[in-house]
């Protein structure tokens, strides 16, 4: 086994990991519900950045029901955005995990169990 080649491969994978993490930091995804009445913007890391509620979601004649409906729509939009974040994270980080031998017994670095 060529230790120098192994170290170079590990360094290249580390650079790819840092780059993927930066892309996730900069990414934003949107979740929606109620046919677009509620929109939630979430970072690629999963933190909620913005929530927009269309005034059409509010029934001035029934504020109590509107409040519950809006709460339900916000929750649904957040869940929609979380799904999009998971897909984005898998897209960016999945190939790196496979390169490390994710899912392979004993790890993916030859001669180094657990790596």
Tab-separated table of C-alpha atoms in Angstrom:
chain	number	residue	atom	x	y	z
A	1	UNK	CA	0.000	0.000	0.000
A	2	UNK	CA	1.348	3.427	-0.978
A	3	UNK	CA	0.848	5.606	2.098
A	4	UNK	CA	1.573	8.828	0.166
A	5	UNK	CA	-1.190	8.042	-2.351
A	6	UNK	CA	-3.551	7.214	0.499
A	7	UNK	CA	-2.814	10.534	2.213
A	8	UNK	CA	-3.312	12.442	-1.050
A	9	UNK	CA	-6.652	10.691	-1.567
A	10	UNK	CA	-7.738	11.571	1.970
A	11	UNK	CA	-6.718	15.203	1.467
A	12	UNK	CA	-8.648	15.403	-1.822
A	13	UNK	CA	-11.736	13.951	-0.130
A	14	UNK	CA	-11.391	16.457	2.710
A	15	UNK	CA	-11.295	19.320	0.182
A	16	UNK	CA	-14.388	17.909	-1.531
A	17	UNK	CA	-16.142	17.683	1.836
A	18	UNK	CA	-15.311	21.311	2.685
A	19	UNK	CA	-16.546	22.408	-0.740
A	20	UNK	CA	-19.810	20.458	-0.340
A	21	UNK	CA	-20.351	21.989	3.109
A	22	UNK	CA	-19.800	25.490	1.697
A	23	UNK	CA	-22.331	24.789	-1.046
A	24	UNK	CA	-24.853	23.709	1.580
A	25	UNK	CA	-24.142	26.854	3.614
A	26	UNK	CA	-24.895	29.025	0.571
A	27	UNK	CA	-27.888	27.033	-0.694
A	28	UNK	CA	-31.509	27.893	-0.024
A	29	UNK	CA	-34.525	25.719	-0.706
A	30	UNK	CA	-38.201	26.537	-0.580
A	31	UNK	CA	-41.089	24.574	0.841
A	32	UNK	CA	-44.695	25.441	0.110
A	33	UNK	CA	-48.166	24.444	1.228
A	34	UNK	CA	-51.750	25.397	0.587
A	35	UNK	CA	-51.131	25.853	-3.113
A	36	UNK	CA	-48.489	28.477	-2.387
A	37	UNK	CA	-50.325	30.294	0.411
A	38	UNK	CA	-47.359	29.617	2.687
A	39	UNK	CA	-43.732	29.565	1.583
A	40	UNK	CA	-40.785	28.694	3.789
A	41	UNK	CA	-37.162	29.323	2.824
A	42	UNK	CA	-34.629	27.044	4.503
A	43	UNK	CA	-30.833	27.014	4.311
A	44	UNK	CA	-29.011	24.001	2.942
A	45	UNK	CA	-28.122	23.160	6.540
A	46	UNK	CA	-31.809	23.073	7.529
A	47	UNK	CA	-32.383	26.327	9.395
A	48	UNK	CA	-35.525	28.300	8.584
A	49	UNK	CA	-34.554	31.626	7.006
A	50	UNK	CA	-37.916	33.117	6.005
A	51	UNK	CA	-41.667	32.447	6.131
A	52	UNK	CA	-44.119	34.162	3.793
A	53	UNK	CA	-47.883	33.943	4.337
A	54	UNK	CA	-50.248	35.129	1.633
A	55	UNK	CA	-52.971	37.379	3.111
A	56	UNK	CA	-55.517	35.192	1.300
A	57	UNK	CA	-54.838	32.554	3.979
A	58	UNK	CA	-56.548	34.776	6.564
A	59	UNK	CA	-60.338	34.775	6.919
A	60	UNK	CA	-61.190	38.008	8.770
A	61	UNK	CA	-64.573	36.555	9.715
A	62	UNK	CA	-63.029	33.586	11.529
A	63	UNK	CA	-59.658	34.558	12.993
A	64	UNK	CA	-59.432	31.565	15.348
A	65	UNK	CA	-59.879	29.102	12.486
A	66	UNK	CA	-57.496	31.133	10.317
A	67	UNK	CA	-54.815	30.988	13.009
A	68	UNK	CA	-55.039	27.191	13.191
A	69	UNK	CA	-55.088	26.869	9.401
A	70	UNK	CA	-52.006	29.082	9.100
A	71	UNK	CA	-50.199	27.065	11.783
A	72	UNK	CA	-50.988	23.856	9.878
A	73	UNK	CA	-49.855	25.389	6.575
A	74	UNK	CA	-46.585	26.651	8.087
A	75	UNK	CA	-45.853	23.231	9.545
A	76	UNK	CA	-46.586	21.554	6.195
A	77	UNK	CA	-44.363	24.047	4.344
A	78	UNK	CA	-41.512	23.449	6.793
A	79	UNK	CA	-41.832	19.699	6.304
A	80	UNK	CA	-41.813	20.215	2.540
A	81	UNK	CA	-38.647	22.300	2.826
A	82	UNK	CA	-37.017	19.719	5.128
A	83	UNK	CA	-37.567	17.071	2.454
A	84	UNK	CA	-35.931	19.331	-0.125
A	85	UNK	CA	-32.975	19.952	2.236
A	86	UNK	CA	-32.512	16.216	2.787
A	87	UNK	CA	-32.455	15.656	-0.974
A	88	UNK	CA	-29.944	18.488	-1.447
A	89	UNK	CA	-27.722	17.173	1.344
A	90	UNK	CA	-27.813	13.691	-0.164
A	91	UNK	CA	-26.933	15.138	-3.564
A	92	UNK	CA	-23.949	17.076	-2.166
A	93	UNK	CA	-22.703	14.732	0.545
A	94	UNK	CA	-23.861	11.301	-0.651
A	95	UNK	CA	-21.067	10.756	-3.179
A	96	UNK	CA	-18.502	11.647	-0.507
A	97	UNK	CA	-19.947	9.100	1.919
A	98	UNK	CA	-19.810	6.470	-0.818
A	99	UNK	CA	-16.183	7.402	-1.443
A	100	UNK	CA	-15.459	6.750	2.220
A	101	UNK	CA	-17.087	3.351	1.931
A	102	UNK	CA	-20.403	4.265	3.517
A	103	UNK	CA	-22.351	1.081	3.920
A	104	UNK	CA	-19.368	-1.198	3.258
A	105	UNK	CA	-18.407	-3.593	6.038
A	106	UNK	CA	-15.130	-2.551	7.617
A	107	UNK	CA	-15.086	0.883	6.023
A	108	UNK	CA	-13.797	2.081	2.704
A	109	UNK	CA	-10.128	2.837	3.323
A	110	UNK	CA	-8.134	-0.312	2.575
A	111	UNK	CA	-6.174	-1.469	5.569
A	112	UNK	CA	-7.786	1.061	7.911
A	113	UNK	CA	-10.832	-0.475	9.610
A	114	UNK	CA	-13.572	1.979	10.404
A	115	UNK	CA	-12.473	4.545	7.827
